[in-house]
PDB file of C-alpha atoms in Angstrom:
ATOM      1  CA  UNK Z 186      -0.004  -0.103  -0.035  1.00 66.00           C
ATOM      2  CA  UNK Z 187       1.656   3.455  -0.976  1.00 79.00           C
ATOM      3  CA  UNK Z 188       1.210   6.175   1.579  1.00 86.00           C
ATOM      4  CA  UNK Z 189      -1.128   8.855   0.585  1.00 87.00           C
ATOM      5  CA  UNK Z 190       0.410  12.421  -0.282  1.00 85.00           C
ATOM      6  CA  UNK Z 191      -0.672  14.019   2.734  1.00 83.00           C
ATOM      7  CA  UNK Z 192       0.835  11.294   5.143  1.00 87.00           C
ATOM      8  CA  UNK Z 193       4.477  10.804   3.319  1.00 89.00           C
ATOM      9  CA  UNK Z 194       7.890  12.230   4.628  1.00 87.00           C
ATOM     10  CA  UNK Z 195      10.143  13.102   1.935  1.00 83.00           C
ATOM     11  CA  UNK Z 196      13.409  15.176   1.056  1.00 84.00           C
ATOM     12  CA  UNK Z 197      16.990  14.888   2.295  1.00 87.00           C
ATOM     13  CA  UNK Z 198      16.787  18.339   5.161  1.00 85.00           C
ATOM     14  CA  UNK Z 199      13.517  16.353   6.325  1.00 86.00           C
ATOM     15  CA  UNK Z 200      15.299  12.868   7.124  1.00 90.00           C
ATOM     16  CA  UNK Z 201      18.542  15.132   8.560  1.00 90.00           C
ATOM     17  CA  UNK Z 202      16.292  16.731  10.865  1.00 88.00           C
ATOM     18  CA  UNK Z 203      14.778  13.380  12.292  1.00 91.00           C
ATOM     19  CA  UNK Z 204      17.929  11.664  12.383  1.00 91.00           C
ATOM     20  CA  UNK Z 205      19.454  14.449  14.678  1.00 90.00           C
ATOM     21  CA  UNK Z 206      16.289  14.511  16.817  1.00 84.00           C
ATOM     22  CA  UNK Z 207      16.470  13.082  20.623  1.00 83.00           C
ATOM     23  CA  UNK Z 208      12.978  11.555  20.768  1.00 90.00           C
ATOM     24  CA  UNK Z 209      13.572   7.917  19.763  1.00 94.00           C
ATOM     25  CA  UNK Z 210      11.916   5.139  20.932  1.00 95.00           C
ATOM     26  CA  UNK Z 211      13.796   1.455  20.081  1.00 96.00           C
ATOM     27  CA  UNK Z 212      12.872  -1.704  20.067  1.00 96.00           C
ATOM     28  CA  UNK Z 213      14.498  -5.001  19.110  1.00 96.00           C
ATOM     29  CA  UNK Z 214      14.095  -4.935  15.531  1.00 96.00           C
ATOM     30  CA  UNK Z 215      12.473  -1.163  15.141  1.00 97.00           C
ATOM     31  CA  UNK Z 216      13.616   2.323  15.692  1.00 96.00           C
ATOM     32  CA  UNK Z 217      11.014   5.225  15.864  1.00 96.00           C
ATOM     33  CA  UNK Z 218      11.941   8.599  15.649  1.00 96.00           C
ATOM     34  CA  UNK Z 219       9.578  11.495  16.370  1.00 93.00           C
ATOM     35  CA  UNK Z 220       9.626  15.031  15.621  1.00 89.00           C
ATOM     36  CA  UNK Z 221       7.655  18.224  15.088  1.00 82.00           C
ATOM     37  CA  UNK Z 222       6.535  19.184  11.750  1.00 79.00           C
ATOM     38  CA  UNK Z 223       8.287  22.143  10.161  1.00 71.00           C
ATOM     39  CA  UNK Z 224       6.856  22.622   6.749  1.00 63.00           C
ATOM     40  CA  UNK Z 225       9.871  25.007   5.146  1.00 64.00           C
ATOM     41  CA  UNK Z 226      11.485  21.459   5.184  1.00 63.00           C
ATOM     42  CA  UNK Z 227       9.169  19.759   3.313  1.00 62.00           C
ATOM     43  CA  UNK Z 228       9.233  19.389  -0.754  1.00 59.00           C
ATOM     44  CA  UNK Z 229       6.725  21.915  -2.669  1.00 60.00           C
ATOM     45  CA  UNK Z 230       5.352  18.740  -3.681  1.00 58.00           C
ATOM     46  CA  UNK Z 231       4.246  16.853  -0.942  1.00 55.00           C
ATOM     47  CA  UNK Z 232       2.382  20.630   0.421  1.00 55.00           C
ATOM     48  CA  UNK Z 233      -1.202  20.459  -0.231  1.00 57.00           C
ATOM     49  CA  UNK Z 234      -3.026  23.823  -1.013  1.00 59.00           C
ATOM     50  CA  UNK Z 235      -3.708  24.607   2.595  1.00 55.00           C
ATOM     51  CA  UNK Z 236      -0.261  23.915   3.660  1.00 55.00           C
ATOM     52  CA  UNK Z 237       1.300  26.094   0.831  1.00 57.00           C
ATOM     53  CA  UNK Z 238      -1.145  29.049   1.077  1.00 58.00           C
ATOM     54  CA  UNK Z 239      -0.143  29.045   4.988  1.00 54.00           C
ATOM     55  CA  UNK Z 240       3.677  28.793   4.578  1.00 54.00           C
ATOM     56  CA  UNK Z 241       3.426  31.178   1.355  1.00 57.00           C
ATOM     57  CA  UNK Z 242       0.800  34.205   3.735  1.00 51.00           C
ATOM     58  CA  UNK Z 243       1.623  33.597   7.232  1.00 51.00           C
ATOM     59  CA  UNK Z 244       5.081  32.245   6.910  1.00 50.00           C
ATOM     60  CA  UNK Z 245       3.215  29.464   8.763  1.00 49.00           C
ATOM     61  CA  UNK Z 246       6.406  26.855  10.055  1.00 52.00           C
ATOM     62  CA  UNK Z 247       4.419  24.403  12.079  1.00 52.00           C
ATOM     63  CA  UNK Z 248       1.208  22.616  11.249  1.00 57.00           C
ATOM     64  CA  UNK Z 249      -0.436  21.063  14.377  1.00 62.00           C
ATOM     65  CA  UNK Z 250      -2.645  18.842  12.424  1.00 73.00           C
ATOM     66  CA  UNK Z 251       0.325  17.543  10.170  1.00 79.00           C
ATOM     67  CA  UNK Z 252       1.057  13.799  10.419  1.00 88.00           C
ATOM     68  CA  UNK Z 253       3.464  12.607   8.379  1.00 90.00           C
ATOM     69  CA  UNK Z 254       5.078   9.014   8.495  1.00 94.00           C
ATOM     70  CA  UNK Z 255       8.426   7.645   6.448  1.00 95.00           C
ATOM     71  CA  UNK Z 256       9.681   3.889   7.212  1.00 96.00           C
ATOM     72  CA  UNK Z 257      13.753   3.333   6.153  1.00 96.00           C
ATOM     73  CA  UNK Z 258      14.802  -0.232   5.403  1.00 97.00           C
ATOM     74  CA  UNK Z 259      18.202  -0.557   4.331  1.00 96.00           C
ATOM     75  CA  UNK Z 260      20.473  -3.011   2.558  1.00 97.00           C
ATOM     76  CA  UNK Z 261      21.351  -4.229   5.959  1.00 97.00           C
ATOM     77  CA  UNK Z 262      17.917  -5.659   6.389  1.00 97.00           C
ATOM     78  CA  UNK Z 263      17.879  -7.338   3.458  1.00 96.00           C
ATOM     79  CA  UNK Z 264      19.883  -7.315   0.276  1.00 97.00           C
ATOM     80  CA  UNK Z 265      16.799  -8.053  -2.033  1.00 97.00           C
ATOM     81  CA  UNK Z 266      14.800  -5.465  -2.743  1.00 97.00           C
ATOM     82  CA  UNK Z 267      11.562  -7.060  -3.325  1.00 97.00           C
ATOM     83  CA  UNK Z 268      11.640  -8.038   0.779  1.00 97.00           C
ATOM     84  CA  UNK Z 269      12.328  -4.663   1.589  1.00 97.00           C
ATOM     85  CA  UNK Z 270       9.784  -3.489  -0.606  1.00 96.00           C
ATOM     86  CA  UNK Z 271       7.412  -5.476   1.185  1.00 97.00           C
ATOM     87  CA  UNK Z 272       8.220  -4.513   4.892  1.00 97.00           C
ATOM     88  CA  UNK Z 273       8.094  -1.276   3.519  1.00 96.00           C
ATOM     89  CA  UNK Z 274       4.536  -1.758   2.246  1.00 96.00           C
ATOM     90  CA  UNK Z 275       3.435  -3.604   5.701  1.00 96.00           C
ATOM     91  CA  UNK Z 276       4.393  -1.001   7.889  1.00 96.00           C
ATOM     92  CA  UNK Z 277       2.910   1.681   5.622  1.00 95.00           C
ATOM     93  CA  UNK Z 278      -0.400  -0.432   5.855  1.00 95.00           C
ATOM     94  CA  UNK Z 279      -0.177  -0.682   9.737  1.00 94.00           C
ATOM     95  CA  UNK Z 280       0.551   3.437  10.000  1.00 94.00           C
ATOM     96  CA  UNK Z 281      -2.487   3.765   7.785  1.00 94.00           C
ATOM     97  CA  UNK Z 282      -4.686   1.529  10.219  1.00 93.00           C
ATOM     98  CA  UNK Z 283      -3.216   3.540  13.137  1.00 92.00           C
ATOM     99  CA  UNK Z 284      -4.019   6.965  11.543  1.00 90.00           C
ATOM    100  CA  UNK Z 285      -7.131   7.919  13.137  1.00 89.00           C
ATOM    101  CA  UNK Z 286      -5.887   6.984  16.513  1.00 90.00           C
ATOM    102  CA  UNK Z 287      -2.764   8.708  16.705  1.00 90.00           C
ATOM    103  CA  UNK Z 288      -2.142  12.136  17.962  1.00 87.00           C
ATOM    104  CA  UNK Z 289      -1.508  15.006  15.078  1.00 86.00           C
ATOM    105  CA  UNK Z 290       1.067  17.574  15.059  1.00 84.00           C
ATOM    106  CA  UNK Z 291       3.958  14.729  14.492  1.00 88.00           C
ATOM    107  CA  UNK Z 292       6.390  13.307  11.917  1.00 90.00           C
ATOM    108  CA  UNK Z 293       7.608   9.818  12.147  1.00 94.00           C
ATOM    109  CA  UNK Z 294      10.527   7.863  11.078  1.00 95.00           C
ATOM    110  CA  UNK Z 295      10.624   4.380  11.336  1.00 97.00           C
ATOM    111  CA  UNK Z 296      13.665   2.412  10.461  1.00 97.00           C
ATOM    112  CA  UNK Z 297      14.373  -1.630  10.699  1.00 97.00           C
ATOM    113  CA  UNK Z 298      17.468  -3.108  12.287  1.00 97.00           C
ATOM    114  CA  UNK Z 299      19.094  -5.939  10.551  1.00 96.00           C
ATOM    115  CA  UNK Z 300      17.621  -8.978  11.204  1.00 94.00           C
ATOM    116  CA  UNK Z 301      14.316  -7.586  10.800  1.00 95.00           C
ATOM    117  CA  UNK Z 302      13.574  -9.586   7.687  1.00 95.00           C
ATOM    118  CA  UNK Z 303      13.803 -12.494   9.422  1.00 96.00           C
ATOM    119  CA  UNK Z 304      10.804 -11.564  12.096  1.00 95.00           C
ATOM    120  CA  UNK Z 305       7.562 -12.360  11.185  1.00 95.00           C
ATOM    121  CA  UNK Z 306       4.912  -9.844  10.604  1.00 95.00           C
ATOM    122  CA  UNK Z 307       2.713 -10.293  13.633  1.00 96.00           C
ATOM    123  CA  UNK Z 308       6.280  -9.869  15.776  1.00 97.00           C
ATOM    124  CA  UNK Z 309       7.206  -6.591  13.784  1.00 97.00           C
ATOM    125  CA  UNK Z 310       3.194  -5.349  14.323  1.00 96.00           C
ATOM    126  CA  UNK Z 311       3.288  -5.990  18.525  1.00 96.00           C
ATOM    127  CA  UNK Z 312       6.955  -3.636  18.218  1.00 96.00           C
ATOM    128  CA  UNK Z 313       5.133  -1.121  16.082  1.00 96.00           C
ATOM    129  CA  UNK Z 314       2.289  -0.977  18.379  1.00 94.00           C
ATOM    130  CA  UNK Z 315       4.750  -1.191  21.590  1.00 94.00           C
ATOM    131  CA  UNK Z 316       6.963   1.943  19.933  1.00 94.00           C
ATOM    132  CA  UNK Z 317       3.555   4.114  19.681  1.00 93.00           C
ATOM    133  CA  UNK Z 318       2.458   3.636  23.107  1.00 91.00           C
ATOM    134  CA  UNK Z 319       6.023   4.245  24.417  1.00 92.00           C
ATOM    135  CA  UNK Z 320       6.088   7.421  22.578  1.00 91.00           C
ATOM    136  CA  UNK Z 321       2.885   8.843  24.177  1.00 90.00           C
ATOM    137  CA  UNK Z 322       1.505   9.075  20.115  1.00 88.00           C
ATOM    138  CA  UNK Z 323      -1.163   6.803  21.068  1.00 80.00           C
ATOM    139  CA  UNK Z 324      -2.965   5.850  24.161  1.00 61.00           C
ATOM    140  CA  UNK Z 325      -4.703   2.442  23.103  1.00 60.00           C
ATOM    141  CA  UNK Z 326      -1.148   0.334  23.560  1.00 49.00           C
ATOM    142  CA  UNK Z 327       0.707  -0.414  26.314  1.00 46.00           C
TER     143      UNK Z 327
END
């Protein structure tokens, strides 16, 4: 499943900013980085008309309703692109199911650690839910 454009994170400046953030939550196979949205770091193609207008007219840098997500699956996880893409699609789908319960106003970067490809989808989903609970983004999980 492809993420809708208004939920996608992309661009080097966005990823660099999220990698520098201190809000990190670790599980055995996943790392979740949480950042506050800064719209000036987004690529113009990923801004909707409402966001573009806010940045242009008000100089608004933060959108409290913005919720964006990206999954990073390096070649250390699997050498095969088919497996990396399957993991990415699975985690995109898990994110989209949880969107209604997540708190708005955050950018999320989920990185998979080496060895995650050998784990079952149930195990990865369980770790995703634990990370959401620990980060305080979703109060439904522990």
